[in-house]
Short mmCIF file of N, CA and C in Angstrom, two decimals:
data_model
loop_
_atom_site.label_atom_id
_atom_site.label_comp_id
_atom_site.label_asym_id
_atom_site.label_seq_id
_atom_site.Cartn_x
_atom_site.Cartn_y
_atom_site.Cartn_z
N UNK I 21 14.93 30.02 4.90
CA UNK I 21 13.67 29.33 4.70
C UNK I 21 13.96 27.92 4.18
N UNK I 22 13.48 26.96 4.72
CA UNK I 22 13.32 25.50 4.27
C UNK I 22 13.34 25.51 3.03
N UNK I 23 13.64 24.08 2.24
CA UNK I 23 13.12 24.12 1.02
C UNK I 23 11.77 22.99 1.13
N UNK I 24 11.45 23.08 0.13
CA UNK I 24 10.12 22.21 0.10
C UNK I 24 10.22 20.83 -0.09
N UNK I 25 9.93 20.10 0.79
CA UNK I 25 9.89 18.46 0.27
C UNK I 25 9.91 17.81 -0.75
N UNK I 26 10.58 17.40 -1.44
CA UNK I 26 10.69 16.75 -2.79
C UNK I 26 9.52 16.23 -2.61
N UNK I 27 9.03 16.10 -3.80
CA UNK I 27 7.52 15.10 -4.58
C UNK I 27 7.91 14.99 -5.91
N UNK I 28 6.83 13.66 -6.44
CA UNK I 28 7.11 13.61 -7.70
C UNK I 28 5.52 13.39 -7.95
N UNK I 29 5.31 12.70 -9.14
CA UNK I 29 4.06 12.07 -9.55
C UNK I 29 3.75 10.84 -9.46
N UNK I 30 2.40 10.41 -9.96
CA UNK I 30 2.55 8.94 -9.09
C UNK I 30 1.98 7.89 -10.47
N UNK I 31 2.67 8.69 -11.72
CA UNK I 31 2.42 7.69 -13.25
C UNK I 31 3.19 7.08 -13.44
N UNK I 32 4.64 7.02 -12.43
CA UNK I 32 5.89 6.31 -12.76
C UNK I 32 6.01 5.68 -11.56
N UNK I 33 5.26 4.18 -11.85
CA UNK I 33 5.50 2.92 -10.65
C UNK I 33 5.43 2.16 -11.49
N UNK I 34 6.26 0.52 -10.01
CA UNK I 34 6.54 -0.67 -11.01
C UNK I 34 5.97 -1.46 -9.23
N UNK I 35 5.25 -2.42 -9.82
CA UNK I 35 4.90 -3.51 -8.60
C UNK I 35 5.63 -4.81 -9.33
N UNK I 36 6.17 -5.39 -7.83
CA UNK I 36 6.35 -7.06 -8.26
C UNK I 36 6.33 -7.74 -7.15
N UNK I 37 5.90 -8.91 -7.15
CA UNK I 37 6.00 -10.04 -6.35
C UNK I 37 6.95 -10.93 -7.20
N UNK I 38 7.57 -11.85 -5.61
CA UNK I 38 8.41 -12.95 -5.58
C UNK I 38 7.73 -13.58 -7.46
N UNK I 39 8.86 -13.79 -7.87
CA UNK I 39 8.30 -15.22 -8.77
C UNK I 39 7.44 -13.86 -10.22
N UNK I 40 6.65 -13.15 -9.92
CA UNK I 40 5.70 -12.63 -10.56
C UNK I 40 6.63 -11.24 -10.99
N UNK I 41 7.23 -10.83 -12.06
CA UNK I 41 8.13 -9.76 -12.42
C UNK I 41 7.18 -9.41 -13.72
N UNK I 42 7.39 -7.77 -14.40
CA UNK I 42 6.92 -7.23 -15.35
C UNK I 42 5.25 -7.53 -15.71
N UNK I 43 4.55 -7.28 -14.86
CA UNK I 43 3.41 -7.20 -14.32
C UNK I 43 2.74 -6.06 -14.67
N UNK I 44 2.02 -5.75 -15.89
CA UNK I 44 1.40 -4.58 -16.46
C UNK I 44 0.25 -4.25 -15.69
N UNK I 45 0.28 -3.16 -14.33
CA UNK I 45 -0.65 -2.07 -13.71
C UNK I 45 -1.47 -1.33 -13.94
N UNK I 46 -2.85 -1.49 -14.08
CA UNK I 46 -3.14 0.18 -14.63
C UNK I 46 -3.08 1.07 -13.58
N UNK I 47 -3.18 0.38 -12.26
CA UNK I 47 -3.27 1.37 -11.21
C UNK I 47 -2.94 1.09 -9.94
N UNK I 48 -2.84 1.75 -8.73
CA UNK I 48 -2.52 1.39 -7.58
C UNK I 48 -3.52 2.07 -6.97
N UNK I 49 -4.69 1.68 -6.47
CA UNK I 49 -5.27 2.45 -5.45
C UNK I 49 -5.67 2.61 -4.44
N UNK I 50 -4.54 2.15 -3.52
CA UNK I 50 -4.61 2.32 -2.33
C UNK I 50 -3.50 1.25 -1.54
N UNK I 51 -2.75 2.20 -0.45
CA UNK I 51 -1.55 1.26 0.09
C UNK I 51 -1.97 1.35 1.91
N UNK I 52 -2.73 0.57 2.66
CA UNK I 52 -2.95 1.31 4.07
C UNK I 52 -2.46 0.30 5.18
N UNK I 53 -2.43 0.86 6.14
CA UNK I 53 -2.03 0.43 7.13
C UNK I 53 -2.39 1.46 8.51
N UNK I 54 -3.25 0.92 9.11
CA UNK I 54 -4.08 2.02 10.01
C UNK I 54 -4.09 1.75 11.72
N UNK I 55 -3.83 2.34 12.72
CA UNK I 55 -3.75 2.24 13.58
C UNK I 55 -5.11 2.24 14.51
N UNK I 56 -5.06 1.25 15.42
CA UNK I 56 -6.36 1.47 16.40
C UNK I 56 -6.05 2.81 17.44
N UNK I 57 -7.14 3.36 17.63
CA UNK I 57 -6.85 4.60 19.01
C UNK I 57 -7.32 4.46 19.85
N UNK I 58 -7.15 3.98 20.91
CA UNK I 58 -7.66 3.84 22.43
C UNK I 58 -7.49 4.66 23.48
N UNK I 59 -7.97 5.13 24.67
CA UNK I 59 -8.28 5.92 25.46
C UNK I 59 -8.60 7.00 25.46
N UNK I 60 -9.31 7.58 24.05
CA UNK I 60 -9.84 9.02 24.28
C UNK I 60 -11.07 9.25 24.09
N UNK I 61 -12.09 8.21 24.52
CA UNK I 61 -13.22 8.20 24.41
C UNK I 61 -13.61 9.08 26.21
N UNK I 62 -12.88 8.41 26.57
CA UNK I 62 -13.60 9.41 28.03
C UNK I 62 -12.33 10.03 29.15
N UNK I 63 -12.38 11.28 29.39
CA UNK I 63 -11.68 11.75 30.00
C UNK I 63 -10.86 11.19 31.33
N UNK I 64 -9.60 11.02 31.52
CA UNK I 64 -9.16 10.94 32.65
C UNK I 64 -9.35 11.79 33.71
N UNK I 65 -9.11 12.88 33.68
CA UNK I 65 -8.56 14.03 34.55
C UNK I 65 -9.32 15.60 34.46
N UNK I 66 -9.17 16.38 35.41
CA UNK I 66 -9.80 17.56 35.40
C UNK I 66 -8.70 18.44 36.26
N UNK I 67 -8.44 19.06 35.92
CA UNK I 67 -7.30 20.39 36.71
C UNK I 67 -7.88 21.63 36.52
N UNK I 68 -7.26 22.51 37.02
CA UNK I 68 -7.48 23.75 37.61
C UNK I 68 -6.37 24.27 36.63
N UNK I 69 -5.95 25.46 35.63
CA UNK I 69 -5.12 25.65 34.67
C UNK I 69 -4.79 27.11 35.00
N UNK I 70 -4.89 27.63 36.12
CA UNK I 70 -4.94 29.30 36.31
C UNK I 70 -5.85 29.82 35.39
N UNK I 71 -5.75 30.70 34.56
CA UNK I 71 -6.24 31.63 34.05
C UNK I 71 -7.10 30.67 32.84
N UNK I 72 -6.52 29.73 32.33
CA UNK I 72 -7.31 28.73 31.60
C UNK I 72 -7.99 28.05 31.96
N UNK I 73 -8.35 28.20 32.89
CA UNK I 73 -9.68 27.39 33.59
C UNK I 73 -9.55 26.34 34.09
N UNK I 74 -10.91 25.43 34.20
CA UNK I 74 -10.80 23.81 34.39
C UNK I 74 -10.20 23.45 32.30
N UNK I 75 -9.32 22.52 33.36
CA UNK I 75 -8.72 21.91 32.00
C UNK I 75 -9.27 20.27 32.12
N UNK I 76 -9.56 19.61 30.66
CA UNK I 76 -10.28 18.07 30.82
C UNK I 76 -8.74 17.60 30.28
N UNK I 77 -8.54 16.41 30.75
CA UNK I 77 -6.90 15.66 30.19
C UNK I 77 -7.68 14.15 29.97
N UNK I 78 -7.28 13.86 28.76
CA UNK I 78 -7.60 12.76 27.83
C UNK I 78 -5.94 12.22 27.79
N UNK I 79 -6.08 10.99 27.66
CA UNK I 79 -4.96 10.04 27.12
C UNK I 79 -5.14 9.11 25.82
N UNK I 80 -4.54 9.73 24.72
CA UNK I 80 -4.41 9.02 23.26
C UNK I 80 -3.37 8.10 23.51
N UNK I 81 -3.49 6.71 23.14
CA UNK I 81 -2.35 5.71 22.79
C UNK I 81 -2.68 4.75 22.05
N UNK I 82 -1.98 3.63 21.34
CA UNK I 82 -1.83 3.25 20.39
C UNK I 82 -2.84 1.83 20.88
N UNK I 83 -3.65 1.21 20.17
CA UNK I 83 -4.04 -0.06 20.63
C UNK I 83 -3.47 -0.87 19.44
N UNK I 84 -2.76 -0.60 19.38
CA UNK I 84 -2.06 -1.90 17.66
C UNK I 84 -2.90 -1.72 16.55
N UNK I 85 -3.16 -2.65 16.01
CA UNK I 85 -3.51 -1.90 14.74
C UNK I 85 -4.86 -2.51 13.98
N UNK I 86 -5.83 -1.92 13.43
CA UNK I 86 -6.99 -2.50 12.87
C UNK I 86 -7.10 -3.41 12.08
N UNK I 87 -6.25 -4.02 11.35
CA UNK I 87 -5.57 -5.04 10.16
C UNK I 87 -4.49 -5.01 9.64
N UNK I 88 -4.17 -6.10 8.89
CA UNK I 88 -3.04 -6.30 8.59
C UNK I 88 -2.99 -5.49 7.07
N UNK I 89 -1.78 -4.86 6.99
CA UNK I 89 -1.73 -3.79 5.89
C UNK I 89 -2.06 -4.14 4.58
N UNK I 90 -2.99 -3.48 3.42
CA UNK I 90 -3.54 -3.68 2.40
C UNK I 90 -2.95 -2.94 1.19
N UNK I 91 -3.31 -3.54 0.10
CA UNK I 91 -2.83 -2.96 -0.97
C UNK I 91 -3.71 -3.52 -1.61
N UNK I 92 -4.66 -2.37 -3.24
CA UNK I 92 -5.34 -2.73 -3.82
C UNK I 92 -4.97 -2.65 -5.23
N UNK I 93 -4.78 -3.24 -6.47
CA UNK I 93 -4.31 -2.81 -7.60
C UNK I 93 -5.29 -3.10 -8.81
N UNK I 94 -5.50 -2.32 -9.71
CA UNK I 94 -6.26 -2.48 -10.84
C UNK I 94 -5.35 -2.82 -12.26
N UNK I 95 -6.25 -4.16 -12.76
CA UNK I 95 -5.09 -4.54 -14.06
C UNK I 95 -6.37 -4.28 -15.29
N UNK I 96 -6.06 -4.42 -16.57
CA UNK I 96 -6.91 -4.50 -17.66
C UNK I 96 -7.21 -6.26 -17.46
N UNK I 97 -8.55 -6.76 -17.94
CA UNK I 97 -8.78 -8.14 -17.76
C UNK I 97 -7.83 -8.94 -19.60
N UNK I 98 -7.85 -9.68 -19.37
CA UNK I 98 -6.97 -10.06 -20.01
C UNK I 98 -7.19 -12.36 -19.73
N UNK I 99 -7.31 -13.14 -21.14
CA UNK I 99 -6.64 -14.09 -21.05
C UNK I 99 -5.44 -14.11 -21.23
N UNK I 100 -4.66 -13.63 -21.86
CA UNK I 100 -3.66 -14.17 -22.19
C UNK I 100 -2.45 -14.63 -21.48
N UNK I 101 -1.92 -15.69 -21.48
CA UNK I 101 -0.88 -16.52 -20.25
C UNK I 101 0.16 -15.62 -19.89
N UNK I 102 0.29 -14.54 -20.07
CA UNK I 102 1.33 -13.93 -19.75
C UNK I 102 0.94 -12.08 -19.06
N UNK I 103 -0.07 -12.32 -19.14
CA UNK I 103 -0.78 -10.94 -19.05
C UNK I 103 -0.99 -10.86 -17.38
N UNK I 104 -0.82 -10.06 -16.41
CA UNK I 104 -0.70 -9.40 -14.90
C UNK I 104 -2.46 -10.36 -14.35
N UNK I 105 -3.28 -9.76 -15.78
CA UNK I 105 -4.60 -10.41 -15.14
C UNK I 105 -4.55 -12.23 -14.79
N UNK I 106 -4.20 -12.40 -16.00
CA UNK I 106 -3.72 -14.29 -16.20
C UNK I 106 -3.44 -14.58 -14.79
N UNK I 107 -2.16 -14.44 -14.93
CA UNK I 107 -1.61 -14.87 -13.64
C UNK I 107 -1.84 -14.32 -12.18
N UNK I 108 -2.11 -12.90 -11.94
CA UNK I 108 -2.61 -12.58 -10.56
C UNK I 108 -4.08 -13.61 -10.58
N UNK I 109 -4.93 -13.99 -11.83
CA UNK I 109 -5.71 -14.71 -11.20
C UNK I 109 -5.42 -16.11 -10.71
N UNK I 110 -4.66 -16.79 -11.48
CA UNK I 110 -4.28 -17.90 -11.04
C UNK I 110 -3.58 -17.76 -10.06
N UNK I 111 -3.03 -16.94 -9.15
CA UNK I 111 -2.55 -16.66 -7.81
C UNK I 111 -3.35 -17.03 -6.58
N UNK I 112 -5.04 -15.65 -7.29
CA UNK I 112 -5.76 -15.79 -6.49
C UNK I 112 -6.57 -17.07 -6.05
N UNK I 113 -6.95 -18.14 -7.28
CA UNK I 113 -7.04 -19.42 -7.37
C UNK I 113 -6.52 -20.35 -6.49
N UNK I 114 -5.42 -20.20 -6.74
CA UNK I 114 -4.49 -21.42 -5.51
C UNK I 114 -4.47 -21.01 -3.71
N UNK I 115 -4.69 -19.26 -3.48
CA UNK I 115 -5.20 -18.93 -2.01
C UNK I 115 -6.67 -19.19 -2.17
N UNK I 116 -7.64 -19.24 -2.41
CA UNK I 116 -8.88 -19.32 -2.74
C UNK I 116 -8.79 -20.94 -1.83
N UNK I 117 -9.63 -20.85 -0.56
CA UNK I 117 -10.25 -22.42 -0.11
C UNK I 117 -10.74 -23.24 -0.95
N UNK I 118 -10.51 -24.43 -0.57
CA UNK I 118 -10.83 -25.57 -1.71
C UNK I 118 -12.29 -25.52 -1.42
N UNK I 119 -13.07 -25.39 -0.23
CA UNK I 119 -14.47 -25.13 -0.52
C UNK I 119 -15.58 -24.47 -1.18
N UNK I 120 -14.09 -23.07 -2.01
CA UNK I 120 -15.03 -21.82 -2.88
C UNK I 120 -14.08 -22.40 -4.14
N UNK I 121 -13.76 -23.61 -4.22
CA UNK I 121 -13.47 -23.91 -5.73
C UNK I 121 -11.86 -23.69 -5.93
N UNK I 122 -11.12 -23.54 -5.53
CA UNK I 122 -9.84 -22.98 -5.05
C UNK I 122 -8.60 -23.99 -4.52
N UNK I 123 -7.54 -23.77 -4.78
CA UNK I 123 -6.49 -24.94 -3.86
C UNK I 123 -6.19 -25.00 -2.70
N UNK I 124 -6.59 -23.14 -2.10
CA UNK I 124 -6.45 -24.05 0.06
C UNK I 124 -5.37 -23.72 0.44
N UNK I 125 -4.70 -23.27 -0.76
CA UNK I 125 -2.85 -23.32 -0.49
C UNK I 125 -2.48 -21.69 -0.51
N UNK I 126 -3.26 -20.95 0.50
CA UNK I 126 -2.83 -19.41 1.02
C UNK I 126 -1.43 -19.31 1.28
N UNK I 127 -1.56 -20.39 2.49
CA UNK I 127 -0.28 -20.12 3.40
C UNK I 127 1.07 -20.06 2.26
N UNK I 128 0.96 -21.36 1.76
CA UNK I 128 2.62 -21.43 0.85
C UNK I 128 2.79 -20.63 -0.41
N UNK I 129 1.38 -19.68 -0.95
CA UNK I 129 1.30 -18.44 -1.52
C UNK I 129 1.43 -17.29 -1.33
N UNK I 130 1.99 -17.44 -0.09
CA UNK I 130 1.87 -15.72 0.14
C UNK I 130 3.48 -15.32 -0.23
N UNK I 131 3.65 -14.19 -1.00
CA UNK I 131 4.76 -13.13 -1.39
C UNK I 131 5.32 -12.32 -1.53
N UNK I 132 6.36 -12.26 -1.25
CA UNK I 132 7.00 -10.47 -1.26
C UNK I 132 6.64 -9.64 -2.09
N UNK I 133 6.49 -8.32 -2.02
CA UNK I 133 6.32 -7.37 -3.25
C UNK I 133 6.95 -6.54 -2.28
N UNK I 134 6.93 -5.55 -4.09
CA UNK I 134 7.51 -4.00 -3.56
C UNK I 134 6.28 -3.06 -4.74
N UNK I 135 6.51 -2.16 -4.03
CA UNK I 135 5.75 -1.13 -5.13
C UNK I 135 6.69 0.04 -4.90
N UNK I 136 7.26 0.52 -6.01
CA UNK I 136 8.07 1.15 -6.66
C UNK I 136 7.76 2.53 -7.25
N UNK I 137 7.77 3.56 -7.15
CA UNK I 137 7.57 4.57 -7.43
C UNK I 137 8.76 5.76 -7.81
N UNK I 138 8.67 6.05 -9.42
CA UNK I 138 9.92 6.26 -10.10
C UNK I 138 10.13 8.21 -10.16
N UNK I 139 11.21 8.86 -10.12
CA UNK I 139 11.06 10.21 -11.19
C UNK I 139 10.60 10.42 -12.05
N UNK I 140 10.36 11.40 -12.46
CA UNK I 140 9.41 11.99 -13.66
C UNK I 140 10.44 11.43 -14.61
N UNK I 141 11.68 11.15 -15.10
CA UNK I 141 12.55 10.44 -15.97
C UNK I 141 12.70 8.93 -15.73
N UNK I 142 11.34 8.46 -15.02
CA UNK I 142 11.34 6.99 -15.34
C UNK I 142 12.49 5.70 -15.06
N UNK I 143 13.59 6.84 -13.82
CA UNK I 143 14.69 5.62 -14.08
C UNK I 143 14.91 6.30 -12.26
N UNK I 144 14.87 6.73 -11.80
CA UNK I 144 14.91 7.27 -10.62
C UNK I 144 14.60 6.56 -9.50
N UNK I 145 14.91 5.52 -8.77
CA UNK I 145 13.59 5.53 -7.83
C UNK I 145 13.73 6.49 -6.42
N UNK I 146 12.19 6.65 -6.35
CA UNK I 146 12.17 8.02 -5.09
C UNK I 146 11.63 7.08 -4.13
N UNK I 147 10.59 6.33 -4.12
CA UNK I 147 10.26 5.64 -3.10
C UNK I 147 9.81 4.36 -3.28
N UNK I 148 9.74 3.36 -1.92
CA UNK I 148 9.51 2.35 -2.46
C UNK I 148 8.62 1.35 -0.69
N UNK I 149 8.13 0.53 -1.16
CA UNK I 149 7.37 -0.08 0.06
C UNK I 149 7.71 -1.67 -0.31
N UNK I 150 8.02 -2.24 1.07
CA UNK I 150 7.77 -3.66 0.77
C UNK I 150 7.35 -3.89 1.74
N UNK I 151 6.30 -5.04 0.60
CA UNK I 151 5.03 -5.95 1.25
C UNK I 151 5.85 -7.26 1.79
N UNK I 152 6.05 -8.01 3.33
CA UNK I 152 6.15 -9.21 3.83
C UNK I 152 4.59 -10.03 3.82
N UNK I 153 4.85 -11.50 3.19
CA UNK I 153 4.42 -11.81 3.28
C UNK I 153 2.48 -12.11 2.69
N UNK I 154 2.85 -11.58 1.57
CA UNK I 154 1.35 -11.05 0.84
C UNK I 154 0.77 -11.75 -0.10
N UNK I 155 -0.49 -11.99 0.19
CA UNK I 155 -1.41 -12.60 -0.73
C UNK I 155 -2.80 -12.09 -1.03
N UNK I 156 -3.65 -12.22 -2.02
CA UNK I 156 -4.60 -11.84 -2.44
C UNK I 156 -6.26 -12.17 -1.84
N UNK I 157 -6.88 -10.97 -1.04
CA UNK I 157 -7.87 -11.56 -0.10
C UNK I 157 -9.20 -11.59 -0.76
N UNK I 158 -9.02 -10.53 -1.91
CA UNK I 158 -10.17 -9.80 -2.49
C UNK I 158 -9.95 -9.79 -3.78
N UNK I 159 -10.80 -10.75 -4.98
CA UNK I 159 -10.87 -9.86 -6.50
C UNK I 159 -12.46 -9.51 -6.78
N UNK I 160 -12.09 -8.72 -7.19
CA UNK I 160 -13.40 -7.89 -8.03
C UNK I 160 -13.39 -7.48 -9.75
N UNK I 161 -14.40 -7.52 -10.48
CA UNK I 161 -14.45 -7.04 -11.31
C UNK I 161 -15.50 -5.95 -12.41
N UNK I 162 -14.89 -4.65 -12.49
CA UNK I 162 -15.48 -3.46 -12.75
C UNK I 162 -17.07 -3.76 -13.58
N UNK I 163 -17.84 -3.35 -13.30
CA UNK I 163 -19.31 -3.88 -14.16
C UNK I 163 -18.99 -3.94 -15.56
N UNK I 164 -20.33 -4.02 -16.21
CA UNK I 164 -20.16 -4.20 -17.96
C UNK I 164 -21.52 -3.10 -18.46
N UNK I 165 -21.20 -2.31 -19.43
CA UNK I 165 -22.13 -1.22 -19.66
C UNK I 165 -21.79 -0.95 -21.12
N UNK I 166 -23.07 -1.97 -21.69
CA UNK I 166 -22.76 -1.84 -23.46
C UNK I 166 -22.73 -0.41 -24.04
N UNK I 167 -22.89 0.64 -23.51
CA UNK I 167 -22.62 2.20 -23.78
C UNK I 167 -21.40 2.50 -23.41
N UNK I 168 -20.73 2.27 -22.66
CA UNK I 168 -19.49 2.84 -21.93
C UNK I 168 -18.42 2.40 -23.25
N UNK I 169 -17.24 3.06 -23.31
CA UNK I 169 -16.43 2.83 -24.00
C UNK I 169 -14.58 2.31 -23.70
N UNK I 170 -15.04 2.26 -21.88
CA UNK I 170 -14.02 1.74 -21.15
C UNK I 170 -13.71 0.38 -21.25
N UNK I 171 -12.18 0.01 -20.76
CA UNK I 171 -11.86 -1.21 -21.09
C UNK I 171 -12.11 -2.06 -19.67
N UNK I 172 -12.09 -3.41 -19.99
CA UNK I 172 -13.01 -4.03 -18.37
C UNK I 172 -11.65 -4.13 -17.94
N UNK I 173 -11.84 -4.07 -16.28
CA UNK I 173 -10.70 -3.61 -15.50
C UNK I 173 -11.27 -4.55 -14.21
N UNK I 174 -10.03 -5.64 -13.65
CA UNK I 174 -10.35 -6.25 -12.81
C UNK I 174 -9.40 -5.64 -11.71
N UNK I 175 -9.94 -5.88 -10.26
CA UNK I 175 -9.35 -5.13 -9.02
C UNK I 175 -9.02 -6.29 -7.97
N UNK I 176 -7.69 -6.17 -7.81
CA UNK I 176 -6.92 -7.33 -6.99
C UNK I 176 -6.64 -6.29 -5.08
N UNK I 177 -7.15 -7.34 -4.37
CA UNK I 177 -6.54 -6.60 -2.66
C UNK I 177 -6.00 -7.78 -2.20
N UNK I 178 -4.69 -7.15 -1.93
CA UNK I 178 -3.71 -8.29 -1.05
C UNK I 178 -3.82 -7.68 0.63
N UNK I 179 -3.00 -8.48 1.02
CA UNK I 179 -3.50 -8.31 2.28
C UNK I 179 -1.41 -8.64 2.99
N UNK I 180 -1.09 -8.03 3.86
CA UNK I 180 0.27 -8.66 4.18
C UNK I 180 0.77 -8.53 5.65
N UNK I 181 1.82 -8.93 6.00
CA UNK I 181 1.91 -9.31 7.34
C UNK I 181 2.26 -8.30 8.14
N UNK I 182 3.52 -7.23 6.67
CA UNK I 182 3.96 -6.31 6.84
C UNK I 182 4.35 -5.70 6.13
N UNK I 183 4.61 -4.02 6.32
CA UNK I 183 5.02 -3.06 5.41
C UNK I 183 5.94 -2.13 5.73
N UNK I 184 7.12 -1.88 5.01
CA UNK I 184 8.16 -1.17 5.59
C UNK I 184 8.54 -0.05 4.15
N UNK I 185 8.36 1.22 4.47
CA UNK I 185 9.29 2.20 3.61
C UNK I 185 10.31 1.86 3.84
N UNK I 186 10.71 1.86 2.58
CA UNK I 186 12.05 1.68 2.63
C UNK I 186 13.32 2.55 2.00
N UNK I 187 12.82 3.93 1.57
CA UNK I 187 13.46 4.76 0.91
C UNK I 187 13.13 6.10 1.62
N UNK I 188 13.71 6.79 1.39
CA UNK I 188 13.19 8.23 1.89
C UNK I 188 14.44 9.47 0.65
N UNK I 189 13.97 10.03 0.33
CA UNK I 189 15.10 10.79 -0.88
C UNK I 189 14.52 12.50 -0.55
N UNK I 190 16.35 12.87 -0.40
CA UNK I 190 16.05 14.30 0.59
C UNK I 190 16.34 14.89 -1.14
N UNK I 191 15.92 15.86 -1.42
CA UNK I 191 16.05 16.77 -2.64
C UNK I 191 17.07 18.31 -2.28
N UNK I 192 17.62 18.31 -3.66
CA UNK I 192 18.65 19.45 -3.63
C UNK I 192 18.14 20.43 -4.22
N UNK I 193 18.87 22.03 -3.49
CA UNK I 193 18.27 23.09 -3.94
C UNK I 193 17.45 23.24 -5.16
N UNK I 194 17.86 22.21 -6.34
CA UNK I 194 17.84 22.50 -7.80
C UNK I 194 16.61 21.66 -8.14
N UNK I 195 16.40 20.87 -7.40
CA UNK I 195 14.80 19.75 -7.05
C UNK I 195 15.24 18.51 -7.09
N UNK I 196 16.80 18.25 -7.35
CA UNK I 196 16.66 16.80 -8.09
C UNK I 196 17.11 16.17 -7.06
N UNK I 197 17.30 14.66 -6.77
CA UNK I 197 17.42 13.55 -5.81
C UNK I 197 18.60 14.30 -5.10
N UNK I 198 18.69 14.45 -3.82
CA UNK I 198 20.73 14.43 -3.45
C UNK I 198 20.94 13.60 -2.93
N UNK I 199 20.11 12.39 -1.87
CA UNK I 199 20.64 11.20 -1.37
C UNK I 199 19.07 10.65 -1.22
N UNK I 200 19.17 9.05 -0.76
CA UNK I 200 18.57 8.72 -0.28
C UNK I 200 18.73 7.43 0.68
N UNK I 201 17.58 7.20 1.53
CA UNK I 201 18.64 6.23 2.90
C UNK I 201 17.16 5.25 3.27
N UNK I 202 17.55 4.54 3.92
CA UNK I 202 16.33 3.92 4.23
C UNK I 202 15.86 4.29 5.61
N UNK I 203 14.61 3.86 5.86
CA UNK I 203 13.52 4.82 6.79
C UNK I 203 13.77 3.84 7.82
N UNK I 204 14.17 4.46 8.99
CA UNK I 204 13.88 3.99 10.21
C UNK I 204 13.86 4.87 11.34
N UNK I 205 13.72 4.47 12.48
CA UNK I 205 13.34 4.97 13.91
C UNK I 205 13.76 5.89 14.22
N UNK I 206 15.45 6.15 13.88
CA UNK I 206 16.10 7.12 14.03
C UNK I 206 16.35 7.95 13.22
N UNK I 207 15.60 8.14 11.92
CA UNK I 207 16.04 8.97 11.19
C UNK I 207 14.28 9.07 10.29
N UNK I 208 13.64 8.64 10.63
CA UNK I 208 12.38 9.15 10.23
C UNK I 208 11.50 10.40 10.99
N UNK I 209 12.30 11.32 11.60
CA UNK I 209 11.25 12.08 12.28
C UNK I 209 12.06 13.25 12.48
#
């Protein structure tokens, strides 16, 4: 019998961009990258299947892809010059068009990241993604509710050119790491 796919949890991550290191997260929620599906809206074909009857034959294939891959992250709001909020905003500032108040300057802002995802012992890494090319398309910030006792939490979406796993970690009988290699064509499937 197989063994079961290593997993871990997902309280032990580290994000960074180019330039932007030790960047306090509260959260990651959400990493996508989604494919368009074309041709199975209407049937090609109709056959005769023997005993299975008329058979209908559809063709699924890939139409590229619905956008360019996203990542959304939640920080605590924060002035202070050194704080993830500080500076991811002044990030978002300088991509921001000079017509919404902003410097205009996307293009020569955009940056590498990785998002990092550690072992339950915090020193491990099991997996990891890097972002080509990424900058910030979207900020938001969580409402205000003089009852609530939550801390205000602002929400950053980058947007990037591209995204590549780059780890894959096979687990040993005993659960713990036994290798790991990077993900590609020939060895992802």
């Amino acid at each position: 019998m197989p063994m079961p796919g290593f997993t871990t949890n997902t309280s032990r991550y580290y994000i960074e961009f180019d330039g932007m290191t030790g960047l306090e997260i509260k959260s990651m929620t959400e990493l996508s990258y989604e494919a368009k599906v074309t041709g199975n809206q209407k049937a090609i074909a109709a056959t005769y299947n023997g005993a299975g009857g008329i058979v209908t034959q559809r063709q699924t294939t890939s139409g590229g892809y619905e956008s360019n891959p996203t990542m959304k992250i939640e920080v605590f709001l924060s002035g202070h010059p050194k704080s993830a909020s500080y500076r991811l905003y002044q990030w978002f500032q300088a991509c921001m068009p000079t017509s919404d108040g902003g410097d205009g300057e996307w293009a020569s802002n955009r940056k590498a990241a990785s998002v990092v995802v550690y072992d339950a012992d915090g020193k491990t890494e099991v997996l990891r993604w890097n972002l080509d090319r990424a900058w910030i398309k979207k900020y938001s910030i969580g409402g205000a509710d003089v009852t609530a006792g939550d801390l205000a939490v602002e929400t950053y979406e980058f947007v990037a050119e591209h995204i590549d796993k780059v780890t894959q970690v096979q687990a040993s009988n005993d659960g713990r790491i036994a290798s790991s290699q990077p993900v590609t064509s020939q060895n992802a499937f």
